[in-house]
CSV table of C-alpha atoms and ligand atoms in Angstrom, one decimal:
chain,number,residue,atom,x,y,z
A,8,UNK,CA,-0.2,0.0,0.0
A,9,UNK,CA,1.5,3.6,-1.1
A,10,UNK,CA,1.8,5.2,2.4
A,11,UNK,CA,2.1,9.1,2.7
A,12,UNK,CA,3.9,10.5,5.8
A,13,UNK,CA,3.1,14.0,6.7
A,14,UNK,CA,5.2,16.0,9.3
A,15,UNK,CA,5.5,19.7,10.1
A,16,UNK,CA,7.2,20.4,13.3
A,17,UNK,CA,10.3,19.5,15.3
A,18,UNK,CA,8.6,16.6,17.5
A,19,UNK,CA,6.8,15.4,14.5
A,20,UNK,CA,10.2,15.0,12.6
A,21,UNK,CA,11.7,13.2,15.4
A,22,UNK,CA,8.9,10.9,16.4
A,23,UNK,CA,8.2,10.1,12.7
A,24,UNK,CA,11.8,9.2,12.0
A,25,UNK,CA,11.7,5.6,13.1
A,26,UNK,CA,8.6,5.0,11.1
A,27,UNK,CA,10.2,6.5,8.1
A,28,UNK,CA,13.4,4.3,8.6
A,29,UNK,CA,11.2,1.2,9.0
A,30,UNK,CA,9.5,2.0,5.8
A,31,UNK,CA,12.8,2.2,3.9
A,32,UNK,CA,13.9,-0.8,5.6
A,33,UNK,CA,10.9,-2.9,4.4
A,34,UNK,CA,11.0,-1.1,1.1
A,35,UNK,CA,7.7,0.1,1.4
A,36,UNK,CA,6.3,2.7,-1.3
A,37,UNK,CA,6.2,5.6,0.6
A,38,UNK,CA,6.8,9.4,0.4
A,39,UNK,CA,6.9,12.6,2.8
A,40,UNK,CA,5.0,15.5,2.8
A,41,UNK,CA,6.4,18.5,4.9
A,42,UNK,CA,3.9,21.2,5.8
A,43,UNK,CA,6.9,23.6,6.8
A,44,UNK,CA,4.9,24.7,9.8
A,45,UNK,CA,8.6,24.7,11.1
A,46,UNK,CA,11.1,25.8,8.6
A,47,UNK,CA,14.0,27.7,10.5
A,48,UNK,CA,17.2,25.4,10.4
A,49,UNK,CA,17.2,24.4,13.9
A,50,UNK,CA,13.8,23.3,14.3
A,51,UNK,CA,13.8,21.5,10.9
A,52,UNK,CA,16.7,20.6,8.5
A,53,UNK,CA,19.1,20.0,11.4
A,54,UNK,CA,16.7,16.8,11.9
A,55,UNK,CA,16.5,15.5,8.7
A,56,UNK,CA,20.1,15.6,8.3
A,57,UNK,CA,21.0,14.2,11.9
A,58,UNK,CA,18.4,11.5,11.7
A,59,UNK,CA,19.3,10.5,8.0
A,60,UNK,CA,16.0,11.1,6.6
A,61,UNK,CA,15.3,11.4,3.0
A,62,UNK,CA,14.1,15.1,1.7
A,63,UNK,CA,10.2,15.4,1.5
A,64,UNK,CA,8.8,14.8,-2.0
A,65,UNK,CA,6.6,17.7,-1.0
A,66,UNK,CA,6.9,20.9,0.8
A,67,UNK,CA,3.9,22.8,1.6
A,68,UNK,CA,5.7,25.9,2.8
A,69,UNK,CA,2.9,27.0,5.1
A,70,UNK,CA,5.3,28.6,7.7
A,71,UNK,CA,4.0,30.7,10.7
A,72,UNK,CA,0.5,32.4,11.1
A,73,UNK,CA,-2.6,32.0,13.0
A,74,UNK,CA,-4.2,28.7,13.5
A,75,UNK,CA,-6.6,29.4,10.8
A,76,UNK,CA,-4.2,30.3,8.4
A,77,UNK,CA,-1.9,27.5,9.2
A,78,UNK,CA,-4.5,24.7,9.2
A,79,UNK,CA,-6.1,26.3,6.0
A,80,UNK,CA,-3.3,26.7,3.9
A,81,UNK,CA,-2.2,22.8,4.8
A,82,UNK,CA,-5.7,21.8,3.7
A,83,UNK,CA,-5.7,23.6,0.6
A,84,UNK,CA,-2.1,22.6,-0.6
A,85,UNK,CA,-2.3,19.1,0.6
A,86,UNK,CA,-5.5,18.0,-1.0
A,87,UNK,CA,-4.4,18.2,-4.6
A,88,UNK,CA,-1.2,16.1,-3.7
A,89,UNK,CA,-3.4,13.4,-2.2
A,90,UNK,CA,-5.6,13.4,-5.2
A,91,UNK,CA,-2.9,12.8,-7.6
A,92,UNK,CA,-0.7,10.5,-5.5
A,93,UNK,CA,-3.7,8.4,-4.2
A,94,UNK,CA,-2.1,6.8,-0.9
A,95,UNK,CA,-3.7,4.0,0.6
A,96,UNK,CA,-3.1,5.6,4.0
A,97,UNK,CA,-1.7,9.2,5.3
A,98,UNK,CA,0.3,8.6,8.7
A,99,UNK,CA,0.3,11.7,10.9
A,100,UNK,CA,1.9,12.0,14.3
A,101,UNK,CA,0.8,14.2,17.4
A,102,UNK,CA,-1.2,17.1,18.0
A,103,UNK,CA,0.0,20.0,16.0
A,104,UNK,CA,-2.0,22.3,13.5
A,105,UNK,CA,-0.2,20.1,10.7
A,106,UNK,CA,-1.8,16.8,12.0
A,107,UNK,CA,-5.3,18.1,12.3
A,108,UNK,CA,-5.3,19.5,8.7
A,109,UNK,CA,-3.3,16.4,7.3
A,110,UNK,CA,-6.2,14.2,9.0
A,111,UNK,CA,-9.1,16.4,7.7
A,112,UNK,CA,-7.8,16.7,4.1
A,113,UNK,CA,-7.3,12.8,3.9
A,114,UNK,CA,-10.5,11.9,5.7
A,115,UNK,CA,-12.5,14.2,3.2
A,116,UNK,CA,-11.0,12.4,0.4
A,117,UNK,CA,-11.8,8.9,1.8
A,118,UNK,CA,-8.0,8.1,2.2
A,119,UNK,CA,-7.4,6.1,5.3
A,120,UNK,CA,-5.7,8.2,8.4
A,121,UNK,CA,-3.2,6.7,11.0
A,122,UNK,CA,-2.8,8.7,13.7
A,123,UNK,CA,0.2,8.0,16.0
A,124,UNK,CA,0.1,8.9,19.5
A,125,UNK,CA,-3.7,8.8,19.5
A,126,UNK,CA,-5.9,9.2,22.5
A,127,UNK,CA,-3.7,11.7,24.7
A,128,UNK,CA,-5.7,14.2,26.6
A,129,UNK,CA,-4.8,17.0,28.9
A,130,UNK,CA,-8.7,17.7,29.2
A,131,UNK,CA,-7.7,21.5,28.9
A,132,UNK,CA,-9.8,22.9,26.0
A,133,UNK,CA,-7.7,26.0,26.1
A,134,UNK,CA,-4.9,24.3,24.6
A,135,UNK,CA,-4.7,24.5,20.8
A,136,UNK,CA,-3.3,20.7,20.8
A,137,UNK,CA,-6.2,19.5,22.7
A,138,UNK,CA,-8.7,20.2,20.1
A,139,UNK,CA,-6.2,18.9,17.3
A,140,UNK,CA,-5.7,15.6,19.3
A,141,UNK,CA,-9.7,15.1,19.6
A,142,UNK,CA,-10.5,16.0,15.9
A,143,UNK,CA,-7.6,13.9,14.7
A,144,UNK,CA,-8.5,11.0,16.8
A,145,UNK,CA,-12.3,11.0,15.5
A,146,UNK,CA,-11.7,11.1,11.9
A,147,UNK,CA,-8.6,8.6,11.8
A,148,UNK,CA,-9.1,4.9,10.9
A,149,UNK,CA,-6.0,3.6,12.7
A,150,UNK,CA,-5.5,4.9,16.3
A,151,UNK,CA,-2.0,4.3,17.4
A,152,UNK,CA,-2.4,4.3,21.2
A,153,UNK,CA,0.6,4.6,23.5
A,154,UNK,CA,-0.4,2.9,26.7
A,155,UNK,CA,-3.7,1.5,28.2
A,156,UNK,CA,-4.6,5.0,29.3
A,157,UNK,CA,-5.1,6.2,25.7
A,158,UNK,CA,-6.8,2.8,24.6
A,159,UNK,CA,-9.5,3.5,27.5
A,160,UNK,CA,-9.9,7.1,26.7
A,161,UNK,CA,-10.6,6.3,22.9
A,162,UNK,CA,-13.1,3.8,23.9
A,163,UNK,CA,-14.9,6.2,26.5
A,164,UNK,CA,-15.3,8.5,23.6
A,165,UNK,CA,-17.2,5.9,21.4
A,166,UNK,CA,-14.3,4.9,19.1
A,167,UNK,CA,-14.5,1.3,18.1
A,168,UNK,CA,-12.1,-1.3,19.4
A,169,UNK,CA,-11.4,-2.3,15.8
A,170,UNK,CA,-9.7,1.0,15.1
A,171,UNK,CA,-7.5,1.1,18.3
A,172,UNK,CA,-4.0,-0.3,18.6
A,173,UNK,CA,-1.7,-0.1,21.5
A,174,UNK,CA,1.8,0.0,20.1
A,175,UNK,CA,4.0,2.2,22.5
A,176,UNK,CA,5.6,5.5,21.7
A,177,UNK,CA,8.0,6.0,18.7
A,178,UNK,CA,10.0,8.3,20.9
A,179,UNK,CA,11.5,5.1,22.6
A,180,UNK,CA,12.6,3.9,19.2
A,181,UNK,CA,14.1,7.4,18.3
A,182,UNK,CA,15.8,7.3,21.9
A,183,UNK,CA,17.3,3.8,21.5
A,184,UNK,CA,18.8,4.7,18.1
A,185,UNK,CA,20.3,8.0,19.3
A,186,UNK,CA,21.3,7.7,22.9
A,187,UNK,CA,24.5,5.7,22.6
A,188,UNK,CA,25.5,7.8,19.5
A,189,UNK,CA,24.6,11.1,21.2
A,190,UNK,CA,26.7,10.1,24.5
A,191,UNK,CA,29.8,9.5,22.4
A,192,UNK,CA,29.5,12.2,19.7
A,193,UNK,CA,27.8,15.3,21.1
A,194,UNK,CA,30.6,17.8,22.0
A,195,UNK,CA,27.7,20.2,23.6
A,196,UNK,CA,28.5,20.1,27.3
A,197,UNK,CA,32.3,21.0,26.4
A,198,UNK,CA,31.1,23.7,24.2
A,199,UNK,CA,28.7,25.1,26.8
A,200,UNK,CA,31.4,24.7,29.6
A,201,UNK,CA,28.7,22.3,31.5
A,202,UNK,CA,29.8,19.4,33.9
A,203,UNK,CA,27.8,15.9,33.9
A,204,UNK,CA,25.1,16.5,36.5
A,205,UNK,CA,26.3,20.1,37.1
A,206,UNK,CA,23.3,21.8,35.6
A,207,UNK,CA,19.6,22.1,35.2
A,208,UNK,CA,17.9,21.9,31.6
A,209,UNK,CA,14.8,24.0,30.9
A,210,UNK,CA,12.7,24.2,27.5
A,211,UNK,CA,9.6,26.2,27.4
A,212,UNK,CA,7.5,27.1,24.4
A,213,UNK,CA,3.7,26.3,25.2
A,214,UNK,CA,1.5,29.1,24.2
A,215,UNK,CA,0.1,29.5,27.6
A,216,UNK,CA,3.5,30.0,29.4
A,217,UNK,CA,4.9,32.2,26.7
A,218,UNK,CA,2.5,34.3,24.6
A,219,UNK,CA,1.9,36.6,27.5
A,220,UNK,CA,5.1,38.5,28.8
A,221,UNK,CA,3.6,38.2,32.5
A,222,UNK,CA,3.5,34.6,32.2
A,223,UNK,CA,7.0,34.5,30.7
A,224,UNK,CA,8.3,36.9,33.6
A,225,UNK,CA,7.1,34.3,36.0
A,226,UNK,CA,9.0,31.3,34.3
A,227,UNK,CA,12.1,33.5,34.3
A,228,UNK,CA,11.5,34.5,38.2
A,229,UNK,CA,11.2,30.6,38.8
A,230,UNK,CA,14.5,30.1,37.0
A,231,UNK,CA,16.3,32.6,39.0
A,232,UNK,CA,15.1,30.4,42.2
A,233,UNK,CA,17.0,27.4,40.8
A,234,UNK,CA,20.0,26.7,43.0
A,235,UNK,CA,22.7,26.1,40.0
A,236,UNK,CA,23.3,26.7,36.4
A,237,UNK,CA,20.4,26.4,34.1
A,238,UNK,CA,20.7,25.8,30.3
A,239,UNK,CA,17.9,26.7,28.0
A,240,UNK,CA,17.8,26.3,24.2
A,241,UNK,CA,15.1,28.8,23.5
A,242,UNK,CA,12.4,27.9,21.1
A,243,UNK,CA,11.7,30.9,18.6
A,244,UNK,CA,8.3,31.4,19.9
A,245,UNK,CA,9.8,32.2,23.3
A,246,UNK,CA,12.8,34.1,22.0
A,247,UNK,CA,10.3,36.5,20.0
A,248,UNK,CA,8.3,37.2,23.3
A,249,UNK,CA,11.7,37.9,25.2
A,250,UNK,CA,13.0,40.2,22.9
A,251,UNK,CA,9.9,42.2,22.1
A,252,UNK,CA,8.9,42.5,25.8
A,253,UNK,CA,12.8,43.2,26.7
A,254,UNK,CA,12.8,40.5,29.5
A,255,UNK,CA,16.0,40.3,31.5
A,256,UNK,CA,17.6,37.0,31.9
A,257,UNK,CA,19.0,36.1,35.4
A,258,UNK,CA,22.7,35.3,35.7
A,259,UNK,CA,22.4,31.7,36.4
A,260,UNK,CA,20.8,31.1,33.1
A,261,UNK,CA,22.8,30.3,29.9
A,262,UNK,CA,20.9,30.2,26.7
A,263,UNK,CA,21.3,29.3,23.1
A,264,UNK,CA,19.3,28.8,19.9
A,265,UNK,CA,17.4,25.3,19.7
A,266,UNK,CA,19.9,22.5,19.5
A,267,UNK,CA,19.9,19.2,17.2
A,268,UNK,CA,18.6,15.9,18.5
A,269,UNK,CA,22.1,14.4,19.4
A,270,UNK,CA,23.0,17.3,21.6
A,271,UNK,CA,19.5,17.6,23.2
A,272,UNK,CA,19.8,14.1,24.3
A,273,UNK,CA,23.2,14.3,25.6
A,274,UNK,CA,22.0,17.3,27.6
A,275,UNK,CA,18.8,15.8,28.9
A,276,UNK,CA,20.9,12.7,29.9
A,277,UNK,CA,23.4,14.6,31.9
A,278,UNK,CA,21.3,17.1,33.7
A,279,UNK,CA,20.3,17.1,37.3
A,280,UNK,CA,16.7,17.5,36.5
A,281,UNK,CA,14.6,19.1,33.6
A,282,UNK,CA,12.2,21.9,34.0
A,283,UNK,CA,9.7,21.9,30.9
A,284,UNK,CA,6.5,22.4,29.4
A,285,UNK,CA,7.4,20.4,26.4
A,286,UNK,CA,5.4,17.1,25.7
A,287,UNK,CA,8.1,15.0,24.2
A,288,UNK,CA,10.6,16.2,26.7
A,289,UNK,CA,8.4,14.8,29.6
A,290,UNK,CA,8.4,11.6,28.0
A,291,UNK,CA,12.1,11.5,27.1
A,292,UNK,CA,12.9,12.4,30.8
A,293,UNK,CA,10.9,9.6,32.0
A,294,UNK,CA,12.5,7.1,29.7
A,295,UNK,CA,16.0,8.3,30.4
A,296,UNK,CA,15.5,8.2,34.3
A,297,UNK,CA,15.8,12.0,34.5
A,298,UNK,CA,13.6,13.8,37.1
A,299,UNK,CA,11.4,16.2,35.3
A,300,UNK,CA,9.5,19.0,36.7
A,301,UNK,CA,6.4,20.5,34.4
A,302,UNK,CA,5.6,24.2,34.4
A,303,UNK,CA,2.0,23.4,33.7
A,304,UNK,CA,-1.1,22.5,35.7
A,305,UNK,CA,-2.3,19.4,33.6
A,306,UNK,CA,-0.4,17.0,31.3
A,307,UNK,CA,-1.5,14.6,28.7
A,308,UNK,CA,1.3,12.5,29.8
A,309,UNK,CA,-0.1,11.3,33.0
A,310,UNK,CA,2.0,7.9,33.1
A,311,UNK,CA,5.2,10.1,33.6
A,312,UNK,CA,3.4,11.3,36.8
A,313,UNK,CA,2.2,8.2,37.8
A,314,UNK,CA,5.3,6.5,38.0
A,315,UNK,CA,7.1,9.2,39.7
A,316,UNK,CA,9.1,10.8,37.1
A,317,UNK,CA,7.4,13.8,36.7
A,318,UNK,CA,5.8,16.6,39.0
A,319,UNK,CA,3.3,19.4,37.8
A,320,UNK,CA,4.3,22.7,39.4
A,321,UNK,CA,2.5,25.2,37.0
A,322,UNK,CA,4.7,28.6,37.4
A,323,UNK,CA,5.0,28.2,41.4
A,324,UNK,CA,8.4,28.7,42.4
A,325,UNK,CA,8.1,27.1,45.9
A,326,UNK,CA,6.3,23.9,44.2
A,327,UNK,CA,9.0,23.9,41.6
A,328,UNK,CA,11.9,24.1,44.3
A,329,UNK,CA,10.0,21.2,46.3
A,330,UNK,CA,9.8,18.9,43.4
A,331,UNK,CA,13.4,19.6,42.4
A,332,UNK,CA,14.5,18.4,46.0
A,333,UNK,CA,12.1,15.5,46.0
A,334,UNK,CA,13.8,11.9,46.9
A,335,UNK,CA,13.9,9.9,43.7
A,336,UNK,CA,13.5,6.3,43.2
A,337,UNK,CA,13.8,4.5,40.0
A,338,UNK,CA,11.0,3.9,37.9
A,339,UNK,CA,9.9,2.0,34.9
A,340,UNK,CA,9.6,3.4,31.3
A,341,UNK,CA,5.7,3.1,30.5
A,342,UNK,CA,6.3,4.1,26.9
A,343,UNK,CA,7.3,0.8,25.3
A,344,UNK,CA,10.1,-1.3,24.3
A,345,UNK,CA,11.4,0.6,21.2
A,346,UNK,CA,9.3,-1.7,18.3
A,347,UNK,CA,6.8,0.8,18.0
A,348,UNK,CA,7.4,1.8,14.6
A,349,UNK,CA,7.7,-1.9,13.6
A,350,UNK,CA,4.2,-2.5,15.0
A,351,UNK,CA,2.7,0.4,13.2
A,352,UNK,CA,3.9,-0.9,10.0
A,353,UNK,CA,2.9,-4.5,10.9
A,354,UNK,CA,-0.7,-3.1,11.4
A,355,UNK,CA,-0.8,-0.9,8.2
A,356,UNK,CA,0.4,-3.9,6.2
A,357,UNK,CA,-1.8,-6.5,7.9
A,358,UNK,CA,0.9,-8.5,9.6
A,359,UNK,CA,1.2,-10.3,12.9
A,360,UNK,CA,1.6,-7.8,15.7
A,361,UNK,CA,4.2,-8.2,18.7
A,362,UNK,CA,2.7,-7.3,22.0
A,363,UNK,CA,4.0,-4.3,23.8
A,364,UNK,CA,6.7,-4.8,26.4
A,365,UNK,CA,7.2,-2.1,28.8
A,366,UNK,CA,10.9,-2.6,29.1
A,367,UNK,CA,13.6,-0.9,27.2
A,368,UNK,CA,15.8,-3.9,26.0
B,11,UD1,C1,4.0,24.1,17.4
B,11,UD1,C2,2.8,23.1,17.9
B,11,UD1,C3,3.1,22.6,19.3
B,11,UD1,C4,4.4,21.8,19.2
B,11,UD1,C5,5.4,22.7,18.8
B,11,UD1,C6,6.6,22.1,18.8
B,11,UD1,C7,0.5,24.0,17.0
B,11,UD1,C8,-0.7,24.7,17.5
B,11,UD1,N1,1.5,24.2,17.7
B,11,UD1,O1,4.0,25.2,18.4
B,11,UD1,O2,2.0,21.8,19.3
B,11,UD1,O3,4.5,21.5,20.5
B,11,UD1,O4,5.2,23.2,17.5
B,11,UD1,O5,7.9,22.9,18.8
B,11,UD1,O6,0.6,23.3,16.1
B,11,UD1,N2,9.1,30.1,14.5
B,11,UD1,C9,10.2,30.3,13.9
B,11,UD1,N3,10.8,29.3,13.0
B,11,UD1,C10,10.1,28.3,12.7
B,11,UD1,C11,8.6,28.0,13.3
B,11,UD1,C12,8.4,29.0,14.0
B,11,UD1,O7,10.9,31.4,14.2
B,11,UD1,O8,10.6,27.5,11.9
B,11,UD1,C13,8.5,31.1,15.4
B,11,UD1,C14,7.6,32.1,14.7
B,11,UD1,O9,7.5,33.5,15.3
B,11,UD1,C15,6.2,31.4,15.1
B,11,UD1,C16,6.3,30.9,16.4
B,11,UD1,O10,7.6,30.5,16.3
B,11,UD1,O11,5.2,32.4,15.0
B,11,UD1,C17,5.3,29.9,16.6
B,11,UD1,O12,5.5,28.6,15.6
B,11,UD1,P1,4.0,27.7,15.5
B,11,UD1,O13,4.6,26.7,14.4
B,11,UD1,O14,3.0,28.5,15.1
B,11,UD1,O15,3.8,27.1,16.9
B,11,UD1,P2,5.0,26.4,17.9
B,11,UD1,O16,5.1,27.3,19.2
B,11,UD1,O17,6.1,26.0,17.2
B,12,UDP,N1,14.4,18.9,21.4
B,12,UDP,C1,15.7,19.3,20.4
B,12,UDP,N2,16.4,20.5,20.5
B,12,UDP,C2,16.1,21.5,21.5
B,12,UDP,C3,14.8,21.0,22.4
B,12,UDP,C4,14.0,20.0,22.3
B,12,UDP,O1,16.0,18.4,19.8
B,12,UDP,O2,16.7,22.4,21.6
B,12,UDP,C5,13.8,17.8,20.9
B,12,UDP,C6,13.5,16.8,22.2
B,12,UDP,O3,14.4,16.0,22.3
B,12,UDP,C7,12.1,16.3,22.0
B,12,UDP,C8,11.4,17.4,21.0
B,12,UDP,O4,12.5,18.1,20.5
B,12,UDP,O5,12.1,15.0,21.3
B,12,UDP,C9,10.4,18.1,21.6
B,12,UDP,O6,9.8,19.0,20.7
B,12,UDP,P1,8.9,20.1,21.6
B,12,UDP,O7,9.3,20.5,22.9
B,12,UDP,O8,9.5,21.5,20.5
B,12,UDP,O9,7.4,20.0,21.1
B,12,UDP,P2,6.3,19.0,22.0
B,12,UDP,O10,6.9,17.7,22.3
B,12,UDP,O11,6.1,20.0,23.1
B,12,UDP,O12,5.3,19.0,21.1
């Protein structure tokens, strides 16, 4: 079956990479479409070269803009491509505007949609990602859920068992294939003059945390209270507000542009703890055994909290300090065994599917 793979943003490229590599390995007839929701070198091209991905066959060049602009332009640009290529399935991953537009364009043409990372819910309708997830799930034909939590959620929403497949998360596949290489080859700690377990890592780009300068100032104040060096590769959305609002950064903060995957995995593996509002970083910290503090009051990744890997602190400095000082016991990775991409392609090509193991090796 001809398989179309849609990506648009940094996390989609990273999490779709194992699926793309597996398509290549199996000699599946596939092609990549890139919406170019992310287009800056450090949110886009760097991952194609580092993760050894083929160039997309189509670039939709939608770029930045409001929700209607991005979603609408993807729908308009994607439809004729799907009409002329007639893929048997379109695979989308996650909860971005690219995902909802891609799923809708294919669904309207009666092309099957496979939603990877289906069933995640923050139960916070103010997040743009929450409506994207719900809509994408309800118009998809294959719902690739990560854990039992998402399977149960999808069933509660009335989606039929026949569409739901528990497969784990492709982020485990991605981390397993890059962790040791990152450890060996990345020079980022030396470049930034950081010592192993001698710094905290920060990422923040969630609209609710960064679009309002007052919320962003709260995060900066939180960082100033952290007892040690904090390294922050700053997403462009956040950089823009920091610059426009002329927000001063505290002296314990070291910042750079966003970094590539090997450097980020190296930084995450070696930090004391990570403070984040990213979905993917919550998962990766949990998989790598790194304590995580999430500057949100809800998460669509509650597995990370349940195993003790993650604490939700919103933008409350006292709660963050308490969370950073918490005693840490080890936990088991809840996101699968690193064979998720294989399972997804087994299902799409109707082969026998392996059960999901909750251990890494
Ligand atoms: C998007 C997703 C979010 C995901 C994130 C991953 C939606 C609604 N949001 O958020 O779910 O977690 O990607 O990082 O789909 N910009 C650049 N260069 C780029 C891309 C963006 O400078 O290549 C700047 C622009 O100023 C742009 C802003 O970042 O306006 C926001 O970009 P956008 O793609 O709209 O949202 P993200 O915050 O990246
Ligand atoms: N990441 C990266 N470089 C960075 C920051 C993050 O490679 O400077 C990776 C990180 O390892 C994770 C993904 O980007 O796999 C998370 O993307 P992001 O936080 O932008 O989006 P979200 O997961 O919140 O949708």
